PDB file of C-alpha atoms and ligand atoms in Angstrom:
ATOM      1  CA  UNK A   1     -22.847   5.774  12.125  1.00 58.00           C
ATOM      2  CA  UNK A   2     -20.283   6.939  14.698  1.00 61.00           C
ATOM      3  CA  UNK A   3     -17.186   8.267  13.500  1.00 75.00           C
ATOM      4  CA  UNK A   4     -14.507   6.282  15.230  1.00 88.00           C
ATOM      5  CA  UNK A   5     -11.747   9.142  15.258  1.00 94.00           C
ATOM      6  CA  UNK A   6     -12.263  12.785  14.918  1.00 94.00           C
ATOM      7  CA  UNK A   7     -10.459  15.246  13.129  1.00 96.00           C
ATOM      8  CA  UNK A   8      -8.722  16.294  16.557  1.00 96.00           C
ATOM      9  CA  UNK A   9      -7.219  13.171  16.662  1.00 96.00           C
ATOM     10  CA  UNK A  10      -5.359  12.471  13.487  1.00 97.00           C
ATOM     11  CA  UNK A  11      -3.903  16.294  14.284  1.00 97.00           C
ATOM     12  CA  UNK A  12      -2.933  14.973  17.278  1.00 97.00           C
ATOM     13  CA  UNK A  13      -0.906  12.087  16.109  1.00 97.00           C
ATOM     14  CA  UNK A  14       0.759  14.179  13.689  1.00 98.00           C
ATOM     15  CA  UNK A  15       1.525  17.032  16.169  1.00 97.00           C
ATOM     16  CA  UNK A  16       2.955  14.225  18.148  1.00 98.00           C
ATOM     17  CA  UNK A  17       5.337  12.862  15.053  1.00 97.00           C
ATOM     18  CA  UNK A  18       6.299  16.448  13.774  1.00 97.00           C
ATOM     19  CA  UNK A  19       7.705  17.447  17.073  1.00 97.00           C
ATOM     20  CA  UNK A  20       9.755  14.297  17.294  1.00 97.00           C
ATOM     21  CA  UNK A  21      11.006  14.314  14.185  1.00 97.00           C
ATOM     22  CA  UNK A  22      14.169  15.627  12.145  1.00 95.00           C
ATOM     23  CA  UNK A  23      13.458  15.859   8.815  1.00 94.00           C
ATOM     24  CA  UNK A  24       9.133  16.687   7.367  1.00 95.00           C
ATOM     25  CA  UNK A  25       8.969  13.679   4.969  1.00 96.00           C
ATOM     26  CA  UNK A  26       7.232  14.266   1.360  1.00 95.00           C
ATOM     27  CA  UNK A  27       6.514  10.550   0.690  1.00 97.00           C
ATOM     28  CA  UNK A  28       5.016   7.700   2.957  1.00 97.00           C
ATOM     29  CA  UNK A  29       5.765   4.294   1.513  1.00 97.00           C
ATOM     30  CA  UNK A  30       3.181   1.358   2.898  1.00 96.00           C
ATOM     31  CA  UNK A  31       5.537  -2.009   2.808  1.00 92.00           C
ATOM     32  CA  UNK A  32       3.724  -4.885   1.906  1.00 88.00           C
ATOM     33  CA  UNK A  33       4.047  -8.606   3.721  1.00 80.00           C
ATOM     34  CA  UNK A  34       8.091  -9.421   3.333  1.00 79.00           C
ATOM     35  CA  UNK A  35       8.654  -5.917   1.891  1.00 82.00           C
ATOM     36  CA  UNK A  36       9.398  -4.338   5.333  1.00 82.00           C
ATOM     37  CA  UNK A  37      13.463  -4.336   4.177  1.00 84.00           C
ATOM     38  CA  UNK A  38      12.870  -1.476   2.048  1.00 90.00           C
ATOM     39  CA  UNK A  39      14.213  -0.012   5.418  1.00 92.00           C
ATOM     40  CA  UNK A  40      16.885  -1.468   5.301  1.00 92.00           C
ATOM     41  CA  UNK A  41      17.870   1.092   2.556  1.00 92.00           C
ATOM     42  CA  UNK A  42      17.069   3.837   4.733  1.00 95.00           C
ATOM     43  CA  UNK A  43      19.171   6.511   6.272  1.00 93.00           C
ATOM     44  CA  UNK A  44      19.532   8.732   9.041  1.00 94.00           C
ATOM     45  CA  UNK A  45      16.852   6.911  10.141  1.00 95.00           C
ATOM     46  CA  UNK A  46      14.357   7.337  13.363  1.00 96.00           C
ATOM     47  CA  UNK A  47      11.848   4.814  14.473  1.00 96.00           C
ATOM     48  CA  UNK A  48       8.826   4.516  16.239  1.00 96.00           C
ATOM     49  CA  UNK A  49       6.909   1.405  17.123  1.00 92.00           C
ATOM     50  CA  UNK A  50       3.210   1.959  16.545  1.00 92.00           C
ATOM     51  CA  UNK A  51       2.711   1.045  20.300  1.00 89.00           C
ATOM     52  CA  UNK A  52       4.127   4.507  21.086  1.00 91.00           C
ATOM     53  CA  UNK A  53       2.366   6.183  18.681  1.00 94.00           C
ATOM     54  CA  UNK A  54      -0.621   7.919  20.299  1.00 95.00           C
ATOM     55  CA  UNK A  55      -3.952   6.745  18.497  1.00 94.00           C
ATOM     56  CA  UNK A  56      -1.908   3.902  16.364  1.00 93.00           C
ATOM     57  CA  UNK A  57      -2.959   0.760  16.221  1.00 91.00           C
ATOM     58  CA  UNK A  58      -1.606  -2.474  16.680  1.00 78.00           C
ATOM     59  CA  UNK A  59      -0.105  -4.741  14.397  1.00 69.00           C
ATOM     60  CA  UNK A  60      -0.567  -8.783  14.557  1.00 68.00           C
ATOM     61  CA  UNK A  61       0.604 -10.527  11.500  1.00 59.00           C
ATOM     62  CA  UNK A  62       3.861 -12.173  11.575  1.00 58.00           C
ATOM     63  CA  UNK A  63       5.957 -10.988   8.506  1.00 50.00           C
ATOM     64  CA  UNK A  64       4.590  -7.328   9.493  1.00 54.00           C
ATOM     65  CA  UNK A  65       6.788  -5.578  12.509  1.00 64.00           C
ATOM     66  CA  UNK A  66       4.708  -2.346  13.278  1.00 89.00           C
ATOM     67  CA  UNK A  67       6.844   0.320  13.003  1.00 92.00           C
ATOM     68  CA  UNK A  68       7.065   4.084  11.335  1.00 96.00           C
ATOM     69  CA  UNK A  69      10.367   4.649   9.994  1.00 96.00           C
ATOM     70  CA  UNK A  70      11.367   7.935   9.113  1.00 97.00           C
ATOM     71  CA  UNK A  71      14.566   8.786   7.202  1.00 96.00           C
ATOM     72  CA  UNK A  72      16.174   9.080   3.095  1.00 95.00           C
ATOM     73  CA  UNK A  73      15.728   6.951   0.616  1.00 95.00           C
ATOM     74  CA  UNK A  74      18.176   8.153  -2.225  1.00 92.00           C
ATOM     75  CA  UNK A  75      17.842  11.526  -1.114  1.00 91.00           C
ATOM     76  CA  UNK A  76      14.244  11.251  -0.734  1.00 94.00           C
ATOM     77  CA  UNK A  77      12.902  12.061   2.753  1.00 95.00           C
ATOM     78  CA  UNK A  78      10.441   9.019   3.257  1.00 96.00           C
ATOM     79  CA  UNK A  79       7.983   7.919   6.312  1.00 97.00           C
ATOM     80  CA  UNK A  80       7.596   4.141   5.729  1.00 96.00           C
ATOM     81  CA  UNK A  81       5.467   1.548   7.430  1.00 95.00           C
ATOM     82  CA  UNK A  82       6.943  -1.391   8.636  1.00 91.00           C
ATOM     83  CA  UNK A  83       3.385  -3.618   8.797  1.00 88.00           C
ATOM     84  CA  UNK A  84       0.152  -2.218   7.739  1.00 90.00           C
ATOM     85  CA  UNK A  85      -3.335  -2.987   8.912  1.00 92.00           C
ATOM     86  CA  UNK A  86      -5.842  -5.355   7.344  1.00 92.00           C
ATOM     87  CA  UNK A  87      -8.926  -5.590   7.708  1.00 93.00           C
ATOM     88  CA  UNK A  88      -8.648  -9.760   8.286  1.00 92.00           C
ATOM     89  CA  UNK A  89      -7.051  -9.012  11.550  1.00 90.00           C
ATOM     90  CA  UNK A  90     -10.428  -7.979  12.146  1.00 91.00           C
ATOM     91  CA  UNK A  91      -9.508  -4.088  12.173  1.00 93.00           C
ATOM     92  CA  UNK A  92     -12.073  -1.337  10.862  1.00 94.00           C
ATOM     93  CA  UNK A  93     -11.229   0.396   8.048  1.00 96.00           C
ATOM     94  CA  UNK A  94     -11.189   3.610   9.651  1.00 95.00           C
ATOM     95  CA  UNK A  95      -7.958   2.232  11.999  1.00 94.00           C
ATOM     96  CA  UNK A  96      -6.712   0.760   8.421  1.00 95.00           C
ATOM     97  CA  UNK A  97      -6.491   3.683   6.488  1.00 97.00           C
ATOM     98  CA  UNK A  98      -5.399   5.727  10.183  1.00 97.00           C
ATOM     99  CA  UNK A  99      -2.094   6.572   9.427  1.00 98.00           C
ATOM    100  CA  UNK A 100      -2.724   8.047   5.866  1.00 98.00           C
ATOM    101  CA  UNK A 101      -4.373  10.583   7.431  1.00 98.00           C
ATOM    102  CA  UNK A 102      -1.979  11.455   9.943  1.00 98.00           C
ATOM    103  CA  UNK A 103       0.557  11.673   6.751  1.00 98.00           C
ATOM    104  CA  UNK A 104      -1.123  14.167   5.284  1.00 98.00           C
ATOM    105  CA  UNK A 105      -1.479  15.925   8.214  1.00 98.00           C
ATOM    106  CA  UNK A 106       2.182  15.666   8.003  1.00 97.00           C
ATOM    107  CA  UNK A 107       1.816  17.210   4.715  1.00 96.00           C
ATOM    108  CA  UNK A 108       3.586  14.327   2.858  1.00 97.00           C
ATOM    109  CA  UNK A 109       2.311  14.669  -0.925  1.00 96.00           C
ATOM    110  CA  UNK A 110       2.740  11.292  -2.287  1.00 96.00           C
ATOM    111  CA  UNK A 111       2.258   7.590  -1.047  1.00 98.00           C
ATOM    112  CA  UNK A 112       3.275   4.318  -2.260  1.00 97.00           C
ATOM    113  CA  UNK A 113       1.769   1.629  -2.028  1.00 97.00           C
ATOM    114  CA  UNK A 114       3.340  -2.166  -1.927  1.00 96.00           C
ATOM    115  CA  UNK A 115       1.676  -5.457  -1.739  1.00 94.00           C
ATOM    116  CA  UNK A 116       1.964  -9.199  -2.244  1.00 91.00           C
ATOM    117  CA  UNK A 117      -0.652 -10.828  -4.385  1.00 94.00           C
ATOM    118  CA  UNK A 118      -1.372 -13.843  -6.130  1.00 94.00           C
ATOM    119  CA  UNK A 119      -1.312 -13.906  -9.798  1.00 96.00           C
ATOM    120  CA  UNK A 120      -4.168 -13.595 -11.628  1.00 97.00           C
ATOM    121  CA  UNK A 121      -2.849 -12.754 -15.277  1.00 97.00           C
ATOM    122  CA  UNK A 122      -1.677 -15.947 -16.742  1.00 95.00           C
ATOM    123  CA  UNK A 123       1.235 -14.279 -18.178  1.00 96.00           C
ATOM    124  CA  UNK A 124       2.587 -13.344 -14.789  1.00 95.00           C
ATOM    125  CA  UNK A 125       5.410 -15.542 -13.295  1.00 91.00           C
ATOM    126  CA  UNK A 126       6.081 -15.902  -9.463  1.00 90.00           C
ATOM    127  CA  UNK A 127       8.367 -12.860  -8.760  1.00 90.00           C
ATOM    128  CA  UNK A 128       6.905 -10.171 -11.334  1.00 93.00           C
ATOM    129  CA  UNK A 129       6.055  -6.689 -10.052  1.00 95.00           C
ATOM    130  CA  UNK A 130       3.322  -5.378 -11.562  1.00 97.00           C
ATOM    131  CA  UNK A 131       2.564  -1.878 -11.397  1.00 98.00           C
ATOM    132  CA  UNK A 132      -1.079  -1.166 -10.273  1.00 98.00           C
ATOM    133  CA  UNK A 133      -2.597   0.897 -13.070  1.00 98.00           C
ATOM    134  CA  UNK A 134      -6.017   0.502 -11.141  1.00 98.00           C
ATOM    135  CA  UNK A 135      -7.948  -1.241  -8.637  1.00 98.00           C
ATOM    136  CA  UNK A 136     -11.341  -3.222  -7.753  1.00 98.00           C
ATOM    137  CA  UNK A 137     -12.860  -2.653  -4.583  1.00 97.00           C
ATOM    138  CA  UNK A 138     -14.619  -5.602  -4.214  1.00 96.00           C
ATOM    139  CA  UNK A 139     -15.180  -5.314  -0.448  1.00 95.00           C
ATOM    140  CA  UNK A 140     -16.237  -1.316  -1.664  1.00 93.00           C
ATOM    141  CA  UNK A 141     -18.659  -2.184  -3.959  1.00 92.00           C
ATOM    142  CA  UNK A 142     -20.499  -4.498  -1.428  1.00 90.00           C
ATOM    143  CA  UNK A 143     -20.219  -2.030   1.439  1.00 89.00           C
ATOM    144  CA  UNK A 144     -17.033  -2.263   3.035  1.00 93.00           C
ATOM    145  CA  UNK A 145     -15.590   1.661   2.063  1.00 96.00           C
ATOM    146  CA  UNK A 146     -13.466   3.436   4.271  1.00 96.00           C
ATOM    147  CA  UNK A 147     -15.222   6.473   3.284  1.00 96.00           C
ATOM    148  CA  UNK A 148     -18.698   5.121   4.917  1.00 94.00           C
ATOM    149  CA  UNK A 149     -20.507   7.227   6.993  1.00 93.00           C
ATOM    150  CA  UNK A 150     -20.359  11.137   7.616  1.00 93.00           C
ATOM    151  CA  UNK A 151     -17.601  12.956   5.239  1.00 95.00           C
ATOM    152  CA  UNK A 152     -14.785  14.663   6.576  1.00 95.00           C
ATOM    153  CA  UNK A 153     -14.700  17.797   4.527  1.00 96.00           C
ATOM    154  CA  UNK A 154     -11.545  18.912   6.007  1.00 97.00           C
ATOM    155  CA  UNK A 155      -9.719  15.894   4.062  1.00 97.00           C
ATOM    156  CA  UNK A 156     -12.436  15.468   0.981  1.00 97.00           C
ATOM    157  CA  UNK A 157     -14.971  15.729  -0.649  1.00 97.00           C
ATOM    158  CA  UNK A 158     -18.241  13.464  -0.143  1.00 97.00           C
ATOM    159  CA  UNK A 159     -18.228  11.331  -3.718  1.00 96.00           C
ATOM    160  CA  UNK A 160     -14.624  11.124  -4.860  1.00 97.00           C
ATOM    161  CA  UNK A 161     -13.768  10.623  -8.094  1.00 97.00           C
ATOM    162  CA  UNK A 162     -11.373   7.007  -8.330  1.00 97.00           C
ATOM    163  CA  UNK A 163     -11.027   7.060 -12.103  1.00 96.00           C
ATOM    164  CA  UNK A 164      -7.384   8.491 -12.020  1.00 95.00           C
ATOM    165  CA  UNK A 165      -6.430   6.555  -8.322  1.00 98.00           C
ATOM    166  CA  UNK A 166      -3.138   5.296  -9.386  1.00 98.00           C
ATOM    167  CA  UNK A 167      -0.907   8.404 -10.648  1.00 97.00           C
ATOM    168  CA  UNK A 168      -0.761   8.598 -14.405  1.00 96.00           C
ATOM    169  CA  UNK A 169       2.784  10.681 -14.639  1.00 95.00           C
ATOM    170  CA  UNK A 170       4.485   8.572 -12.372  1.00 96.00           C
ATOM    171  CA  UNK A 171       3.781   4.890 -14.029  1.00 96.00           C
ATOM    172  CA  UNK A 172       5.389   6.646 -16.923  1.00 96.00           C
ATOM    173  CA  UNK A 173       8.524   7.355 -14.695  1.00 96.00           C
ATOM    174  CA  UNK A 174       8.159   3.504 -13.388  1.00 96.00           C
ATOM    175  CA  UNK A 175       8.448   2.219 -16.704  1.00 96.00           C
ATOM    176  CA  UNK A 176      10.912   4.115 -18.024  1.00 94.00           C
ATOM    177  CA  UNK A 177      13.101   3.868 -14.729  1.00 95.00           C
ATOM    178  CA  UNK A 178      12.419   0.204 -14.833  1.00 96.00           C
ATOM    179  CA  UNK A 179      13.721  -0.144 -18.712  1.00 94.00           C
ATOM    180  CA  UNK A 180      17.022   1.519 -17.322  1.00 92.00           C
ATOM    181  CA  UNK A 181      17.133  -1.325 -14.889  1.00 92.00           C
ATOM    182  CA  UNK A 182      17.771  -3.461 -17.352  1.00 89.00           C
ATOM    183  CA  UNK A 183      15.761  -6.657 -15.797  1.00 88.00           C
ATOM    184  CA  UNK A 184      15.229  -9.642 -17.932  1.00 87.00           C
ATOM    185  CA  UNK A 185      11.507  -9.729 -17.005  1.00 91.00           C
ATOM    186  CA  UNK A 186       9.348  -6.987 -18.080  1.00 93.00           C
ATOM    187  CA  UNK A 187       7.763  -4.947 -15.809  1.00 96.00           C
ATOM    188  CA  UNK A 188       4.212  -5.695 -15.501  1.00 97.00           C
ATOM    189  CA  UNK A 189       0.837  -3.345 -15.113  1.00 98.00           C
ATOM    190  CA  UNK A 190      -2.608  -4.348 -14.092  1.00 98.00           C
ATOM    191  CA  UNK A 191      -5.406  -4.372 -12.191  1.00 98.00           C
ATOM    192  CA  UNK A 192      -5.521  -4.882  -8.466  1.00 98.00           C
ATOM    193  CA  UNK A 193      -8.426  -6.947  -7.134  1.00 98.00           C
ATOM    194  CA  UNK A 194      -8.931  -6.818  -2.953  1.00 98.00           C
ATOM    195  CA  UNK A 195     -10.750  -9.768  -1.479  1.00 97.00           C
ATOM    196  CA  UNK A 196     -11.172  -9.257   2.434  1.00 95.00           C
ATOM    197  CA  UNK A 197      -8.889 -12.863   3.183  1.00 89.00           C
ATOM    198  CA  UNK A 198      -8.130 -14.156   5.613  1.00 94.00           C
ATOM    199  CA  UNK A 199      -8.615 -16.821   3.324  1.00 93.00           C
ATOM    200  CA  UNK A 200      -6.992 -17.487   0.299  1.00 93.00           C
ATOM    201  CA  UNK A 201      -9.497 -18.388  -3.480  1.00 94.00           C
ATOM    202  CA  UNK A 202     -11.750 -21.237  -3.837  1.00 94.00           C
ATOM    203  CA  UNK A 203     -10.781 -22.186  -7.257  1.00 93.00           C
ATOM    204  CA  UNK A 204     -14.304 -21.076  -8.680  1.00 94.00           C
ATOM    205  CA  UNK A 205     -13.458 -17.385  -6.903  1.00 96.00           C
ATOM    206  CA  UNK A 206      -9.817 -17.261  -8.547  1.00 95.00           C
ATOM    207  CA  UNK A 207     -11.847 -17.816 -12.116  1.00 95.00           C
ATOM    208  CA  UNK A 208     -14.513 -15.538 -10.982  1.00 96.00           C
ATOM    209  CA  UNK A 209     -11.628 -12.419  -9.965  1.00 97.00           C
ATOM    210  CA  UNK A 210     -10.110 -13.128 -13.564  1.00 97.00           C
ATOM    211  CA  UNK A 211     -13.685 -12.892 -15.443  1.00 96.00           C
ATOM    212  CA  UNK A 212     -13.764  -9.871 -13.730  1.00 96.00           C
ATOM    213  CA  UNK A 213     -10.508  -8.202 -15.321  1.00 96.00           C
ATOM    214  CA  UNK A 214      -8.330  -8.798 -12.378  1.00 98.00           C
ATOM    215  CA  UNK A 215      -4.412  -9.405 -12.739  1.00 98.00           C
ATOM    216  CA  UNK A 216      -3.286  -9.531  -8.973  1.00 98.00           C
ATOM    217  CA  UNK A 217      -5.496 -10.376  -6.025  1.00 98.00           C
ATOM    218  CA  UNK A 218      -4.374  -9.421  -2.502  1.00 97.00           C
ATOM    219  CA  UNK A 219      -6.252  -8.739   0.862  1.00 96.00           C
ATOM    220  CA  UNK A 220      -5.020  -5.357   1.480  1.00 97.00           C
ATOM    221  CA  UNK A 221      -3.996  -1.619  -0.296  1.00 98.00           C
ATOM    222  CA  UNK A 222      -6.858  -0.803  -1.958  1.00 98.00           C
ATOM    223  CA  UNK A 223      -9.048   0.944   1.633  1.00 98.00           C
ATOM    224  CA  UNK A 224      -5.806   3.011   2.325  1.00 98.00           C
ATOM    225  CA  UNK A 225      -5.363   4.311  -1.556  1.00 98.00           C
ATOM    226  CA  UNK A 226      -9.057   4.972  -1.404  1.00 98.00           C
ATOM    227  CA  UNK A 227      -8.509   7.297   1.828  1.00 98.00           C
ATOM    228  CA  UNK A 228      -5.559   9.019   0.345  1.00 98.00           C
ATOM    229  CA  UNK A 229      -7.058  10.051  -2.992  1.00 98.00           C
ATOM    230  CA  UNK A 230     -10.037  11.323  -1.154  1.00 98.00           C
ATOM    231  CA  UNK A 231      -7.308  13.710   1.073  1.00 98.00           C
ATOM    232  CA  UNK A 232      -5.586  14.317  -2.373  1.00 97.00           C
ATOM    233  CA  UNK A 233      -2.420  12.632  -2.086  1.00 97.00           C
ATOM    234  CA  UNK A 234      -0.759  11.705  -5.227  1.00 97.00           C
ATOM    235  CA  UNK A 235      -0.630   7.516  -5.077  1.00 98.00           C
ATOM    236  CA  UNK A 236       1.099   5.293  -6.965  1.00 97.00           C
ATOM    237  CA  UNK A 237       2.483   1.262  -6.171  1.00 97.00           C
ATOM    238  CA  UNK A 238       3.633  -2.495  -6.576  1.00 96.00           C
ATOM    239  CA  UNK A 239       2.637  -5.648  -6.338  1.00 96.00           C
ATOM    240  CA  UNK A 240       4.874  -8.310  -6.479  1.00 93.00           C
ATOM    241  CA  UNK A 241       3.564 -11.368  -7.286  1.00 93.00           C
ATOM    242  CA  UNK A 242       4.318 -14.194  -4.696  1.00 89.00           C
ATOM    243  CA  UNK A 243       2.170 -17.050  -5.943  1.00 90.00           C
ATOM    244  CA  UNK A 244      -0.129 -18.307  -9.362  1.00 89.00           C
ATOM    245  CA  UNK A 245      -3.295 -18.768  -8.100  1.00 92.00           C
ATOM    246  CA  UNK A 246      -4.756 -22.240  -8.389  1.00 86.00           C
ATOM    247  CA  UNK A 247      -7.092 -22.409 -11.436  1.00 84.00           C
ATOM    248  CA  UNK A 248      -7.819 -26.505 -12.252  1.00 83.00           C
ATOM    249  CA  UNK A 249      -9.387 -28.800  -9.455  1.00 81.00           C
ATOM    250  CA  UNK A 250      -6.380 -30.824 -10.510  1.00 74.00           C
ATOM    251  CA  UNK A 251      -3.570 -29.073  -9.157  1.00 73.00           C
ATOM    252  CA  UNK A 252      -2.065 -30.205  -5.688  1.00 68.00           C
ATOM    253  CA  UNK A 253      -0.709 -26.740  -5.039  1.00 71.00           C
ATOM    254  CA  UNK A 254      -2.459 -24.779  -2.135  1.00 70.00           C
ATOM    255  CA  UNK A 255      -1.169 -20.983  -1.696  1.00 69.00           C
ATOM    256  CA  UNK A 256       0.200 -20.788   2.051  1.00 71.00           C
ATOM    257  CA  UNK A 257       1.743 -17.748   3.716  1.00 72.00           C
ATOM    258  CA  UNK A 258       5.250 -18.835   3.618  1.00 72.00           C
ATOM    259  CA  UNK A 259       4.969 -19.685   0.628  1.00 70.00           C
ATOM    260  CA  UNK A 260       4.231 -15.629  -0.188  1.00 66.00           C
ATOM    261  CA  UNK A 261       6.722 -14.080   2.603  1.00 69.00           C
ATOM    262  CA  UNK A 262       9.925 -16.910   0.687  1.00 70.00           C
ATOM    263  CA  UNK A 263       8.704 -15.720  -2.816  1.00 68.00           C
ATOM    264  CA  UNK A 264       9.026 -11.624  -0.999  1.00 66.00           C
ATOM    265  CA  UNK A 265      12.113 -12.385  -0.052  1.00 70.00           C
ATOM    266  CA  UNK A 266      13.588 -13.645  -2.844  1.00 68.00           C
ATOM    267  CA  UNK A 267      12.325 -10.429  -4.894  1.00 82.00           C
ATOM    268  CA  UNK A 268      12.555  -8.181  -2.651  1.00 81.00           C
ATOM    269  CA  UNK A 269      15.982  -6.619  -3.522  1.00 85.00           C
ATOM    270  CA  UNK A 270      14.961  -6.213  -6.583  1.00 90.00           C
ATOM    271  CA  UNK A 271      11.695  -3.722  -5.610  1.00 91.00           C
ATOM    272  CA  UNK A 272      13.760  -2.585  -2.706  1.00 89.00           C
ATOM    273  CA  UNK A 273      15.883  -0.876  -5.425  1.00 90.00           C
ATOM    274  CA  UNK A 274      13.523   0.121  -7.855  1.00 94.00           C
ATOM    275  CA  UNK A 275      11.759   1.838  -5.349  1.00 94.00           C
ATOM    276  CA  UNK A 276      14.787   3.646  -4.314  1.00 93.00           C
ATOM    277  CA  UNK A 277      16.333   4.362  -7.874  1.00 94.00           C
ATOM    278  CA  UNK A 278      12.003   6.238  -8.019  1.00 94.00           C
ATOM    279  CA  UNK A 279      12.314   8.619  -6.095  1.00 93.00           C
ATOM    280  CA  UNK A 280      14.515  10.630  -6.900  1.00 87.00           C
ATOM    281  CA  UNK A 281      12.474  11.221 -10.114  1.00 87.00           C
ATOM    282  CA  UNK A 282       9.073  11.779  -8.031  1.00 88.00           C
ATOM    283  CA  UNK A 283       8.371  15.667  -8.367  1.00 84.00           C
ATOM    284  CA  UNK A 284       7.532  17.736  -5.372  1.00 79.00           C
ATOM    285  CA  UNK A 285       4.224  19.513  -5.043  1.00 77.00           C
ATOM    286  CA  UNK A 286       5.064  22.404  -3.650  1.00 66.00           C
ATOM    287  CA  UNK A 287       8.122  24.449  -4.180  1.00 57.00           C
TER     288      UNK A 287
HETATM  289  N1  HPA B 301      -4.642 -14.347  -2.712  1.00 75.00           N
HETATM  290  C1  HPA B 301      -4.904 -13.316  -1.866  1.00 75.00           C
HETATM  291  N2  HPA B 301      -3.947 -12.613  -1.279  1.00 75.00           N
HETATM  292  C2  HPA B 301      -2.675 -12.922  -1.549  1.00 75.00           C
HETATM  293  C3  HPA B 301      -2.335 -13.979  -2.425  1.00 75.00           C
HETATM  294  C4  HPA B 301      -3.380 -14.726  -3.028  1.00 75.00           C
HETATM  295  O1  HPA B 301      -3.160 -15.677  -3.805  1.00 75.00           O
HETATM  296  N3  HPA B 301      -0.976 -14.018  -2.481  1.00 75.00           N
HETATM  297  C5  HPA B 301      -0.522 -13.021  -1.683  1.00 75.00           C
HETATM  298  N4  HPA B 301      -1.542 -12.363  -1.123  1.00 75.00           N
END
């Protein structure tokens, strides 16, 4: 199997980002569809569009705008992506998972993930974030890894462990962050189940996902958390739950994008400021 970039050319991209920006960030957020106003809360902030980032590839999906934007988030200095890749738009998984790489070239130490997914856990409502505690790879598990073919050893090791993917110490300073918040709904944690889409579940696949110990299904997150553990970055992240998934053949709901970028909207101030009111409790690496 041919390696699609080579080490060269992540340190390229990053060579190309350090000397253009102001400020070396220490955490790279990933927004998730209708989550790209977390910029909004940005400052002193410099953008790129991904089409004038050397290596960077495109993005298609409306809702997703394709840009790296580079500033503070409550004092934090952040890299965020406006629009990720998936791997529905037909994308390999080594152009997904791309710019985590070039991060932590960057030397950034921690990402974030955010997503929008359908709600698995009966308890959830429409507008919950839940806090991924862990993941299911179910592309992974039937072939579909970003780590396929030879290893990098400059970024990782070969067999990775994944047990301890979603950052123990900081889901602690979620919850306890979130109880100061002092949001009527709880603050959910679960399970994060990715199906390759584009497609959203049969109703026989949304009861499979749950049999399986799912809470959230979405179609993206899980390739990009998988490359950043394996480069040791510490990851932690959201989803906010856009949509129930359909569970009875009786139901005359059908999930539809808009329905998922309204239901983002709608919650998105309130992640937008959890997120911000985080960082300033997410500890640096090195001194
Ligand atoms: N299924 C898969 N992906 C999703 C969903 C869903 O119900 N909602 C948002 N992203």
């Amino acid at each position: 199997m041919e390696k699609e970039y080579t080490y060269e050319d992540y340190e390229n991209t990053a060579k190309w980002l350090i000397k253009r920006i102001n400020r070396q960030p220490l955490v790279a957020v990933i927004c998730g569809s209708g989550l790209g106003g977390l910029t909004d809360k940005l400052t002193e902030t410099q953008v790129f569009n991904y089409s004038d980032i050397p290596n960077f590839p495109q993005s298609t999906v409306p809702g997703h705008a394709g840009r790296l934007v580079f500033g503070l988030l409550n004092g934090k200095a952040c890299v965020m992506m406006q629009g990720r890749f998936h791997m529905y738009e037909g994308y390999s998984l080594s152009k997904v998972t791309f710019p985590v790489r070039v991060f932590k070239l960057m030397n950034v130490e921690t990402l974030v993930v955010t997503n929008a997914a359908g709600g698995l856990n009966p308890k959830f409502e429409v507008g919950d974030i839940m806090l991924i505690r862990d993941h299911i790879n179910l592309p992974g598990l039937c072939g579909q890894n970003p780590l396929r073919g030879p290893n990098e050893d400059r970024f990782g090791v070969r067999f990775p462990p994944m047990s301890d993917a979603y950052d123990r110490n900081m889901r602690h300073i979620a919850h306890s962050v979130w109880n100061q918040m002092g949001e009527q709904r709880e603050l959910q944690e679960g399970t994060y189940v990715m199906v390759a889409g584009p497609n959203f579940e049969t109703v026989a696949e949304c009861s499979l996902l749950q049999k399986l110990g799912a809470d959230a299904v979405g179609m993206s997150t899980v390739p990009e958390v998988i490359v950043a553990r394996h480069c040791g970055l510490r990851v932690f992240g959201f989803s906010l739950i856009t949509n129930k998934v359909i569970t009875n053949y009786e139901s005359l709901e059908k999930a539809n994008h808009e329905e998922v970028l309204e239901a983002g909207k709608q919650a998105a101030q309130k992640l937008e400021q959890f997120i911000s009111n985080l960082m300033a409790s997410i500890p640096q690496v090195k001194a």
